[in-house]
XYZ file of C-alpha atoms in Angstrom:
742
model
C 127.354 78.252 28.975
C 128.223 77.919 32.582
C 127.497 74.974 34.800
C 124.763 76.825 36.755
C 122.881 77.716 33.596
C 123.211 74.178 32.393
C 121.761 72.882 35.665
C 118.891 75.320 35.430
C 118.071 74.123 31.917
C 118.024 70.455 32.909
C 114.626 68.849 32.427
C 113.067 66.556 35.020
C 109.878 64.522 34.735
C 107.504 65.717 37.446
C 104.113 64.252 38.387
C 101.634 66.924 39.341
C 98.772 66.824 41.820
C 96.449 65.876 38.964
C 98.548 62.716 38.318
C 99.955 63.920 34.930
C 103.743 63.614 34.345
C 105.393 66.623 32.766
C 108.977 67.506 31.818
C 110.059 70.719 33.494
C 113.388 72.489 33.874
C 114.825 73.215 37.283
C 114.413 76.940 36.639
C 110.673 76.469 35.995
C 110.391 74.344 39.108
C 112.161 77.052 41.191
C 109.903 79.752 39.705
C 106.855 77.630 40.433
C 108.009 77.153 44.060
C 108.473 80.941 44.372
C 104.950 81.493 43.030
C 103.640 78.988 45.524
C 105.410 80.796 48.395
C 104.028 84.154 47.212
C 100.571 82.753 46.925
C 100.807 81.222 50.415
C 101.879 84.599 51.838
C 99.007 86.307 50.026
C 96.638 83.698 51.384
C 97.963 84.280 54.890
C 97.383 88.011 54.525
C 93.882 87.396 53.206
C 93.234 85.028 56.077
C 94.414 87.654 58.543
C 92.142 90.250 56.923
C 89.242 87.854 57.070
C 89.913 87.189 60.734
C 89.991 90.947 61.436
C 86.725 91.415 59.552
C 85.234 88.491 61.437
C 86.330 90.042 64.735
C 84.764 93.356 63.696
C 81.544 91.615 62.741
C 81.480 89.820 66.068
C 82.064 93.125 67.899
C 79.276 94.761 65.902
C 76.964 91.845 66.606
C 77.792 92.056 70.307
C 77.123 95.795 70.297
C 73.872 95.182 68.464
C 72.898 92.562 71.035
C 73.695 95.033 73.839
C 71.603 97.744 72.183
C 68.781 95.296 71.641
C 69.023 94.243 75.299
C 68.899 97.890 76.400
C 65.871 98.489 74.166
C 64.183 95.403 75.591
C 64.928 96.571 79.132
C 63.509 100.021 78.323
C 60.345 98.493 76.875
C 60.058 96.169 79.841
C 60.543 99.085 82.206
C 57.801 101.039 80.440
C 55.497 98.042 80.726
C 56.429 97.698 84.395
C 55.681 101.382 85.052
C 52.306 101.006 83.324
C 51.558 97.913 85.347
C 52.676 99.721 88.502
C 50.329 102.612 87.768
C 47.505 100.126 87.204
C 48.404 98.430 90.479
C 48.323 101.804 92.257
C 44.868 102.568 90.832
C 43.654 99.090 91.795
C 45.094 99.539 95.291
C 43.331 102.895 95.623
C 40.073 101.312 94.452
C 40.528 98.475 96.939
C 41.257 101.011 99.657
C 38.074 102.880 98.773
C 36.092 99.629 98.949
C 37.720 98.736 102.262
C 36.843 102.179 103.637
C 33.223 101.623 102.607
C 33.239 98.222 104.303
C 34.840 99.812 107.359
C 32.116 102.459 107.550
C 29.468 99.722 107.293
C 31.241 97.734 109.987
C 31.375 100.864 112.165
C 27.619 101.286 111.787
C 27.090 97.629 112.668
C 29.410 98.028 115.657
C 27.465 101.046 116.894
C 24.237 99.051 116.608
C 25.832 96.092 118.398
C 27.136 98.422 121.124
C 23.687 99.918 121.607
C 22.162 96.448 121.751
C 24.890 95.379 124.173
C 24.243 98.357 126.430
C 20.514 97.612 126.374
C 21.224 93.948 127.191
C 23.584 94.997 129.970
C 20.987 97.335 131.450
C 18.337 94.643 131.233
C 20.695 92.131 132.814
C 21.640 94.540 135.609
C 17.949 95.187 136.284
C 17.287 91.451 136.375
C 20.268 90.914 138.662
C 19.100 93.658 141.042
C 15.566 92.205 141.067
C 17.003 88.762 141.637
C 19.156 90.045 144.504
C 16.108 91.633 146.118
C 14.142 88.396 145.690
C 17.045 86.442 147.187
C 17.193 88.833 150.120
C 13.457 88.548 150.719
C 13.540 84.774 150.385
C 16.460 84.457 152.807
C 14.644 86.612 155.394
C 11.412 84.670 154.862
C 13.266 81.371 155.189
C 14.851 82.493 158.469
C 11.459 83.621 159.757
C 9.786 80.340 158.729
C 12.590 78.322 160.322
C 12.125 80.266 163.569
C 8.346 79.779 163.396
C 8.785 76.065 162.743
C 11.095 75.770 165.742
C 8.583 77.649 167.886
C 5.730 75.379 166.671
C 7.816 72.259 167.393
C 8.550 73.512 170.910
C 4.866 74.314 171.515
C 3.836 70.890 170.175
C 6.296 69.224 172.527
C 4.932 71.255 175.444
C 1.338 70.369 174.429
C 2.153 66.665 174.206
C 3.743 66.783 177.662
C 0.722 68.623 179.114
C -1.623 66.140 177.389
C 0.241 63.224 178.930
C 0.000 64.824 182.358
C -3.698 65.527 181.795
C -4.307 61.921 180.697
C -2.583 60.645 183.826
C -4.639 62.962 186.018
C -7.839 61.907 184.216
C -6.957 58.230 184.692
C -6.387 58.787 188.411
C -9.633 60.724 188.778
C -11.458 58.076 186.750
C -10.214 55.382 189.107
C -11.329 57.432 192.079
C -14.709 58.102 190.483
C -15.199 54.412 189.679
C -14.434 53.468 193.248
C -16.773 56.121 194.622
C -19.389 55.150 192.065
C -19.224 51.518 193.140
C -19.643 52.542 196.752
C -22.563 54.832 195.856
C -24.233 52.136 193.718
C -23.953 49.540 196.488
C -25.464 51.943 198.993
C -28.364 52.768 196.693
C -28.968 49.135 195.884
C -28.930 48.255 199.547
C -31.332 51.083 200.309
C -33.761 50.339 197.462
C -33.152 46.585 197.246
C -32.594 46.752 193.429
C -29.994 45.261 191.096
C -26.834 47.292 190.526
C -27.240 47.298 186.777
C -30.922 48.380 186.845
C -30.203 51.441 188.941
C -31.288 54.642 187.123
C -29.633 57.986 187.576
C -30.658 61.408 186.208
C -27.775 62.626 184.018
C -27.728 66.029 182.189
C -26.528 65.819 178.568
C -24.535 68.257 176.424
C -27.758 69.753 175.087
C -28.865 70.630 178.669
C -31.624 67.977 178.862
C -31.625 65.739 181.972
C -32.143 62.070 181.204
C -32.356 58.989 183.381
C -29.780 56.375 182.509
C -28.916 53.034 184.020
C -25.531 52.286 185.468
C -24.810 49.893 182.626
C -25.465 52.605 180.029
C -23.294 55.051 181.928
C -20.403 52.490 182.102
C -20.699 51.761 178.364
C -20.582 55.510 177.671
C -17.474 55.838 179.844
C -15.820 52.883 178.045
C -16.617 54.453 174.657
C -15.070 57.742 175.776
C -11.946 55.872 176.972
C -11.684 54.011 173.653
C -12.058 57.263 171.723
C -9.367 58.925 173.798
C -7.023 55.966 173.208
C -7.741 56.117 169.468
C -7.022 59.845 169.470
C -3.711 59.252 171.292
C -2.713 56.546 168.796
C -3.581 58.850 165.889
C -1.563 61.647 167.459
C 1.470 59.362 167.865
C 1.106 58.182 164.270
C 0.948 61.806 163.145
C 4.104 62.529 165.148
C 5.899 59.625 163.467
C 4.693 60.512 159.973
C 4.939 64.284 160.496
C 6.721 65.984 157.569
C 10.206 67.354 158.332
C 10.760 71.108 158.386
C 11.315 72.776 154.959
C 14.838 72.126 153.651
C 17.385 74.908 154.049
C 18.061 76.255 150.590
C 21.705 76.281 149.491
C 23.739 78.819 147.571
C 22.402 77.840 144.171
C 18.692 77.716 145.270
C 16.763 80.881 145.999
C 15.427 81.395 149.525
C 11.707 81.779 150.259
C 10.447 85.335 149.619
C 9.055 87.665 152.261
C 5.782 89.476 152.327
C 5.583 93.150 151.601
C 4.250 94.025 155.063
C 7.075 92.027 156.771
C 9.583 93.799 154.550
C 8.078 97.117 155.499
C 8.246 96.220 159.178
C 11.892 94.997 158.934
C 13.251 98.003 156.998
C 14.103 101.162 158.970
C 11.725 104.112 158.649
C 12.606 106.678 156.030
C 11.931 110.355 155.750
C 9.094 111.344 153.369
C 11.482 113.201 151.043
C 13.839 110.218 150.696
C 10.867 107.911 150.197
C 9.577 110.125 147.381
C 12.991 110.197 145.715
C 13.427 106.431 146.021
C 9.952 105.858 144.649
C 10.550 108.243 141.754
C 13.869 106.571 140.851
C 12.836 102.956 141.346
C 9.223 102.847 140.072
C 10.198 102.266 136.456
C 12.895 99.711 137.340
C 10.589 97.815 139.747
C 7.788 97.726 137.177
C 10.177 96.379 134.544
C 11.582 93.760 136.915
C 8.127 92.654 138.138
C 6.862 92.296 134.554
C 9.748 89.962 133.497
C 8.293 86.571 132.520
C 10.019 83.291 133.342
C 9.219 79.751 132.226
C 8.389 77.715 135.360
C 8.026 73.918 135.478
C 5.641 72.821 138.236
C 5.581 69.546 140.139
C 2.872 68.354 137.728
C 5.442 68.678 134.853
C 3.548 71.504 133.095
C 5.503 74.558 131.890
C 3.938 77.939 132.692
C 4.991 81.507 132.034
C 4.876 83.479 135.283
C 5.987 87.006 136.055
C 8.145 87.780 139.071
C 5.138 89.636 140.616
C 3.023 86.456 140.373
C 5.820 84.395 141.967
C 6.100 86.901 144.839
C 2.296 86.848 145.286
C 2.327 83.039 145.421
C 5.047 83.111 148.083
C 2.986 85.701 150.015
C -0.041 83.377 149.933
C 2.088 80.603 151.411
C 3.224 82.959 154.176
C -0.393 83.995 154.853
C -1.432 80.358 155.179
C 1.383 79.719 157.630
C 0.280 82.736 159.687
C -3.319 81.497 159.704
C -2.058 78.152 160.961
C -0.188 79.968 163.705
C -3.376 81.775 164.737
C -5.232 78.469 164.849
C -2.467 76.989 166.981
C -2.751 79.958 169.342
C -6.517 79.400 169.628
C -5.871 75.717 170.344
C -3.410 76.650 173.061
C -5.954 79.001 174.625
C -8.559 76.214 174.562
C -6.110 73.855 176.203
C -5.333 76.413 178.866
C -9.045 76.888 179.539
C -9.523 73.101 179.850
C -6.570 72.844 182.198
C -7.823 75.701 184.333
C -11.282 74.154 184.468
C -9.996 70.706 185.426
C -7.720 72.183 188.094
C -10.552 74.253 189.532
C -12.903 71.271 189.608
C -10.268 69.054 191.234
C -9.665 71.669 193.948
C -13.385 72.061 194.603
C -13.860 68.270 194.825
C -11.001 67.892 197.295
C -11.809 70.863 199.575
C -15.585 70.856 199.912
C -16.247 67.068 200.001
C -19.614 67.112 198.318
C -22.264 64.465 198.798
C -23.194 61.721 196.371
C -25.536 63.887 194.379
C -22.811 66.357 193.964
C -20.517 63.450 193.036
C -23.041 62.381 190.446
C -23.170 65.925 189.149
C -19.329 66.007 189.114
C -19.308 62.800 187.124
C -21.678 64.330 184.632
C -19.616 67.519 184.485
C -16.501 65.375 183.976
C -18.215 63.650 181.125
C -19.161 67.056 179.735
C -15.527 68.168 180.114
C -14.488 64.964 178.405
C -16.635 65.935 175.440
C -14.919 69.340 175.379
C -11.537 67.588 175.415
C -12.622 65.419 172.499
C -13.600 68.539 170.589
C -10.197 70.071 171.301
C -8.469 66.880 170.149
C -10.432 67.011 166.924
C -9.431 70.626 166.408
C -5.785 69.706 167.103
C -5.856 66.951 164.478
C -7.466 69.300 161.934
C -4.842 71.919 162.645
C -2.091 69.305 162.241
C -3.511 68.235 158.897
C -3.713 71.846 157.768
C -0.146 72.430 158.959
C 1.042 69.344 157.071
C -0.772 70.517 153.911
C 0.775 73.961 154.341
C 4.228 72.374 154.720
C 3.703 70.351 151.550
C 2.540 73.477 149.712
C 5.587 75.279 151.050
C 7.796 72.477 149.682
C 6.107 72.753 146.275
C 6.576 76.536 146.288
C 10.224 76.124 147.307
C 10.771 73.680 144.404
C 9.144 76.077 141.928
C 11.237 78.963 143.267
C 14.381 76.799 142.999
C 13.559 75.954 139.381
C 12.900 79.614 138.638
C 16.259 80.439 140.221
C 17.983 77.866 138.017
C 16.304 79.362 134.951
C 17.392 82.850 136.000
C 20.927 81.524 136.497
C 20.904 80.027 132.994
C 19.623 83.302 131.549
C 22.419 85.113 133.374
C 25.034 82.694 131.968
C 23.700 83.144 128.427
C 23.779 86.909 128.892
C 27.383 86.726 130.154
C 28.313 84.533 127.180
C 26.735 87.020 124.836
C 28.599 89.836 126.569
C 31.877 87.911 126.058
C 31.094 87.425 122.368
C 30.282 91.102 122.025
C 33.571 91.983 123.753
C 35.444 89.800 121.263
C 33.600 91.502 118.411
C 34.533 94.863 119.869
C 38.218 93.860 120.053
C 38.143 92.627 116.437
C 36.464 95.845 115.357
C 39.065 97.910 117.194
C 41.860 95.984 115.462
C 40.223 96.454 112.064
C 39.813 100.165 112.828
C 43.502 100.477 113.657
C 44.441 98.567 110.512
C 42.215 100.789 108.403
C 43.727 103.881 110.011
C 47.201 102.611 109.150
C 46.074 101.948 105.573
C 44.554 105.428 105.418
C 47.809 107.000 106.657
C 49.790 105.024 104.099
C 47.429 106.084 101.311
C 47.683 109.712 102.403
C 51.479 109.477 102.360
C 51.365 107.867 98.910
C 49.018 110.572 97.656
C 51.337 113.269 99.022
C 54.329 111.640 97.350
C 52.327 111.359 94.135
C 51.418 115.050 94.315
C 55.067 115.949 94.928
C 56.125 113.780 92.007
C 53.497 115.370 89.763
C 54.579 118.871 90.822
C 58.224 118.049 90.208
C 57.319 116.520 86.846
C 55.359 119.628 85.886
C 58.255 121.886 86.880
C 60.725 119.744 84.972
C 58.491 119.790 81.914
C 58.187 123.583 82.055
C 61.938 123.973 82.490
C 62.610 121.548 79.675
C 60.151 123.330 77.381
C 61.804 126.667 78.100
C 65.215 125.197 77.612
C 64.267 123.504 74.357
C 62.676 126.729 73.065
C 65.856 128.602 73.862
C 68.009 125.882 72.389
C 66.067 125.780 69.140
C 65.744 129.543 68.558
C 68.046 131.806 70.573
C 71.305 131.952 72.460
C 72.112 134.623 75.070
C 75.271 136.714 75.263
C 76.032 139.261 78.001
C 78.411 142.194 77.624
C 78.846 144.416 80.720
C 75.415 145.962 81.284
C 73.859 144.855 78.020
C 72.420 141.633 76.810
C 72.140 140.601 73.204
C 70.337 137.656 71.699
C 71.526 135.725 68.702
C 69.119 133.753 66.545
C 70.311 130.201 65.999
C 68.572 129.880 62.627
C 69.277 133.253 60.963
C 72.456 134.153 62.865
C 71.171 137.704 63.501
C 71.727 139.382 66.865
C 69.815 142.200 68.557
C 70.497 144.386 71.598
C 68.336 145.342 74.523
C 68.519 148.163 77.069
C 69.386 147.504 80.734
C 65.822 148.460 81.774
C 64.489 145.417 79.925
C 66.404 142.756 81.851
C 63.241 140.978 82.872
C 63.633 138.315 80.212
C 67.331 138.071 80.976
C 66.538 136.629 84.419
C 64.265 134.123 82.744
C 67.101 133.132 80.456
C 69.380 132.797 83.470
C 66.797 130.503 85.033
C 66.683 128.501 81.809
C 70.470 128.303 81.735
C 70.505 127.135 85.356
C 67.952 124.487 84.500
C 70.034 123.482 81.497
C 73.120 123.244 83.713
C 71.159 121.186 86.243
C 69.951 118.944 83.470
C 73.479 118.605 82.111
C 74.864 117.814 85.564
C 72.089 115.281 86.171
C 72.665 113.799 82.745
C 76.384 113.645 83.445
C 75.724 112.031 86.825
C 73.442 109.477 85.231
C 75.996 108.802 82.531
C 78.724 108.455 85.164
C 76.575 106.074 87.181
C 75.775 104.113 84.014
C 79.483 103.967 83.128
C 80.345 102.874 86.695
C 77.653 100.228 86.573
C 78.859 99.101 83.150
C 82.391 98.880 84.510
C 81.130 96.834 87.446
C 79.195 94.655 85.045
C 82.278 94.223 82.875
C 84.334 93.373 85.941
C 81.750 90.839 87.015
C 81.735 89.409 83.483
C 85.529 89.268 83.558
C 85.330 87.493 86.898
C 82.801 85.106 85.427
C 85.115 84.514 82.468
C 88.004 83.954 84.862
C 85.873 81.477 86.753
C 84.950 79.792 83.485
C 88.634 79.634 82.580
C 89.389 78.222 86.013
C 86.678 75.607 85.530
C 88.091 74.858 82.081
C 91.598 74.514 83.529
C 90.247 72.177 86.196
C 88.562 70.135 83.506
C 91.806 70.073 81.515
C 93.638 69.050 84.663
C 91.098 66.285 85.159
C 91.472 65.204 81.528
C 95.271 65.289 81.763
C 95.171 63.251 84.964
C 92.840 60.735 83.316
C 95.128 60.678 80.259
C 98.129 60.088 82.510
C 96.252 57.314 84.269
C 95.340 55.762 80.920
C 98.960 55.992 79.766
C 100.067 54.235 82.931
C 97.404 51.608 82.349
C 98.563 51.065 78.758
C 102.232 50.839 79.823
C 101.357 48.220 82.377
C 99.189 46.398 79.856
C 102.133 46.304 77.429
C 104.436 45.005 80.111
C 101.851 42.400 81.060
C 101.530 41.267 77.418
C 105.286 41.094 76.968
C 105.662 39.099 80.176
C 102.875 36.738 79.132
C 104.530 36.167 75.723
C 107.941 35.577 77.271
C 106.490 33.254 79.915
C 104.440 31.109 77.558
C 107.095 30.736 74.805
C 110.096 30.300 77.134
C 112.149 32.816 75.156
C 114.500 35.421 76.569
C 113.062 38.617 77.939
C 115.297 40.710 75.663
C 113.572 42.073 72.568
C 114.980 42.309 69.071
C 114.682 45.203 66.619
C 111.599 43.673 65.022
C 109.945 43.418 68.443
C 110.815 47.093 69.093
C 109.087 48.048 65.844
C 106.019 46.040 66.906
C 106.056 47.826 70.273
C 106.158 51.186 68.510
C 103.119 50.143 66.470
C 101.373 49.093 69.672
C 102.230 52.463 71.263
C 100.795 54.302 68.262
C 97.661 52.202 68.491
C 97.407 52.837 72.236
C 97.841 56.579 71.856
C 94.871 56.633 69.460
C 92.744 54.696 71.931
C 94.036 57.043 74.591
C 92.751 60.033 72.644
C 89.359 58.367 72.236
C 89.242 57.657 75.956
C 90.210 61.248 76.700
C 87.322 62.457 74.564
C 85.020 60.155 76.495
C 86.395 61.229 79.873
C 85.724 64.881 79.067
C 82.008 64.166 79.211
C 82.186 61.731 82.153
C 80.249 62.473 85.328
C 80.928 61.520 88.920
C 78.746 58.405 88.679
C 80.718 57.202 85.663
C 84.003 57.756 87.516
C 82.645 55.770 90.458
C 81.668 52.994 88.057
C 85.226 53.123 86.728
C 86.521 52.639 90.285
C 84.231 49.629 90.734
C 85.535 48.187 87.485
C 89.086 48.618 88.792
C 88.123 46.815 92.011
C 86.788 43.920 89.953
C 89.988 43.934 87.911
C 92.031 43.801 91.106
C 90.117 40.749 92.326
C 90.642 39.042 88.935
C 94.375 39.722 89.109
C 94.531 38.307 92.636
C 92.835 35.133 91.419
C 95.327 34.900 88.512
C 98.234 35.241 90.971
C 96.814 32.444 93.097
C 96.469 30.194 90.044
C 100.010 30.970 88.894
C 101.413 30.270 92.354
C 99.690 26.894 92.341
C 101.103 26.071 88.856
C 104.788 26.808 89.634
C 107.194 23.953 88.691
C 110.641 22.925 89.780
C 112.584 23.913 86.650
C 114.407 27.202 87.142
C 113.707 29.010 83.882
C 109.945 28.491 83.881
C 109.752 29.212 87.596
C 111.674 32.457 87.099
C 109.319 33.563 84.300
C 106.254 32.695 86.313
C 107.650 34.579 89.310
C 108.160 37.627 87.094
C 104.559 37.405 85.860
C 103.332 37.191 89.446
C 105.401 40.230 90.404
C 103.999 42.092 87.393
C 100.458 41.202 88.457
C 101.160 42.346 92.012
C 102.636 45.585 90.723
C 99.547 46.069 88.573
C 97.323 45.491 91.636
C 99.288 48.080 93.598
C 99.044 50.476 90.688
C 95.283 49.930 90.498
C 94.989 50.634 94.213
C 96.978 53.854 93.884
C 94.926 54.780 90.854
C 91.697 54.190 92.761
C 92.909 56.359 95.642
C 93.894 59.113 93.229
C 90.513 58.921 91.514
C 88.686 59.161 94.855
C 90.814 62.142 95.845
C 90.159 63.859 92.521
C 86.405 63.204 92.885
C 86.422 64.763 96.353
C 88.486 67.702 95.121
C 86.124 68.168 92.166
C 83.129 68.097 94.521
C 84.697 70.738 96.769
C 85.618 72.907 93.799
C 82.131 72.531 92.327
C 80.590 73.661 95.634
C 82.875 76.688 95.875
C 82.256 77.544 92.223
C 78.503 77.247 92.696
C 78.694 79.522 95.716
C 80.799 82.049 93.819
C 78.478 81.783 90.852
C 75.489 82.566 93.081
C 77.223 85.623 94.546
C 78.201 86.775 91.060
C 74.652 86.262 89.836
C 73.343 88.332 92.737
C 75.852 91.091 92.011
C 75.009 90.905 88.322
C 71.310 91.150 89.141
C 71.913 94.193 91.350
C 74.046 95.844 88.670
C 71.418 95.191 86.003
C 68.790 96.597 88.345
C 70.869 99.742 88.877
C 71.443 99.987 85.123
C 67.713 99.730 84.559
C 67.050 102.432 87.140
C 69.685 104.682 85.568
C 68.220 104.033 82.129
C 64.750 104.843 83.464
C 65.969 108.111 84.968
C 67.740 108.966 81.726
C 64.605 108.202 79.739
C 62.508 110.320 82.120
C 64.933 113.225 81.746
C 64.886 112.921 77.963
C 61.080 112.816 78.054
C 61.004 115.935 80.207
C 63.377 117.705 77.790
C 61.245 116.680 74.815
C 58.110 117.896 76.590
C 59.795 121.191 77.581
C 60.958 121.928 73.997
C 57.748 123.546 72.617
C 57.370 125.823 75.660
C 60.939 126.967 75.212
C 60.153 127.837 71.573
C 57.105 129.875 72.672
C 59.168 131.775 75.259
C 61.854 132.454 72.679
C 59.268 133.821 70.255
C 57.913 136.125 72.937
C 61.434 137.404 73.614
C 61.983 138.006 69.888
C 58.747 140.004 69.691
């Protein structure tokens, strides 16, 4: 028995994992270790297999998710197409309703236009009538002003002549009184009677001769003088209180109208043919204008409805009255002239012939008779003045009424213009709505044309697909030189045809062309789908790269925070060691036992470091800023500690040296905290910049991803439409194939 065998057979007490002690040889232990190694290798292989299976399952699940997503997108697309068709039908219905509304609005617009034209015609007629009235009133006003000036001039001339006549009468009266006194004295001396009792035969106005005393004759003369003075005073009062001429009407007020006969006299004569034409064209318009009623407020405050014809008639009456007054004034002037002529003639006869006293007595009586005629003329003058004043007042009233009517016509014109403006605005709005509706109609026509084209293309595609599917299911075509033979796909039989019967062959060529087109389109769609999938994969890879970059930045942040924490812990250890050495007065050198304690502290600090790292992974910017604030507070505390230590320094060298070292350590810690704070602020700013850039990139990637998904959806829709067309074309293809077989 060799030494190796002996060693292998040695027994050793071994405690198992279950806590039981067993005696085992070294050979058994070695075999057991080999079994353990084999089992571990087998377990590793099993673990690898499990990982591969897990990876396969994950791939299958991902593929299943992709298929499910595609199915969901297809279903969503179908729903969207249905909704789009419903929207199109709703839009067409709305368009139909809008067209109905537009037709109704057109009808309303036509009615409004007709009403507007009627209003415009009516307004133009009113304006023309108003212009004619204004023209007549202006001419009448000018004529009345001229007449008034003429009357004023005549009145001035009459007053001057009256003054002269009064002076002449006063002179003659003085002469007559003197002669009468002489005559009375002579008679009294002859008869020996009293002057007052002398009787004289005097003829009266009625032609009867009466005997009157001198006293009665003098009283009569005094009464005549008093009456003449009263008449003069009344005339002066009338002059003072005489009404001013009618006011000149301004731009806004209408002038006084003219009479028809004056108008006829002022207008130039026309030929009979032109007069007939003018009458024929203007009779209807004049009748309409004259029958227009206007609300008129009189000076008594009462509102009346008066036609323009009535207003013109009223103005004509005023003109007639003024003309009558003129005639009366002319008569008065003639009377005055007759009186003047008579007085002049009598004065000449009295001066030339030198009549006797009887003739003087007769002259006195004739003078008295003439004085009565003068009194009558004065009375007529006063009556005429009163009538003229009344006519002027009436003319004022008529002018006021005409002015009010003019204002009312002006207001009516303004309202009509306002209404015309509103109607113009309505017309503009209607024109805009018409244009908009025309645009909508054009768009709908274009959409209908596109829809018809789409339907036609769909029908053609369905027919082609049906033919192709019929051919695909039943027959395949083979060409050999000038002959064509068909092979049945189900039975495998083939049959020949003559060259004369190549009619169906062209159909098959058409079907093959359609099949090729379909294949090329399908290939194109597949290529586009693959390209889009590649783009999507690239975008996903970019997103993953960005995620990895973000993860690396986070790791960098965590590592930096871990480094900062390690530096903090190192400084904390140094601070603790310095505090211990300073308080106990021992040497700063550490023994082996102290080194072991430091190692324990380091282990403890690394655990806390890991915990802090885990916390910092979830820290936000606000938390980091709070950390910086905490460090600022710590810095202030350390500064206060340094101040206290500097105050408590003593003279002995050892203690002073230790305290100085503690102060230096505190200052170093403050500097470290400052650097740490700066680094943290820089990292925060860098993180903010990186977050902004990453957000921007993420947005662009999302947009690209959205576009790619949209293109994928469109490609999937086209593919689904093509498959639908092929499925719809299959039965027709079968029918065509059966016909060919027959």
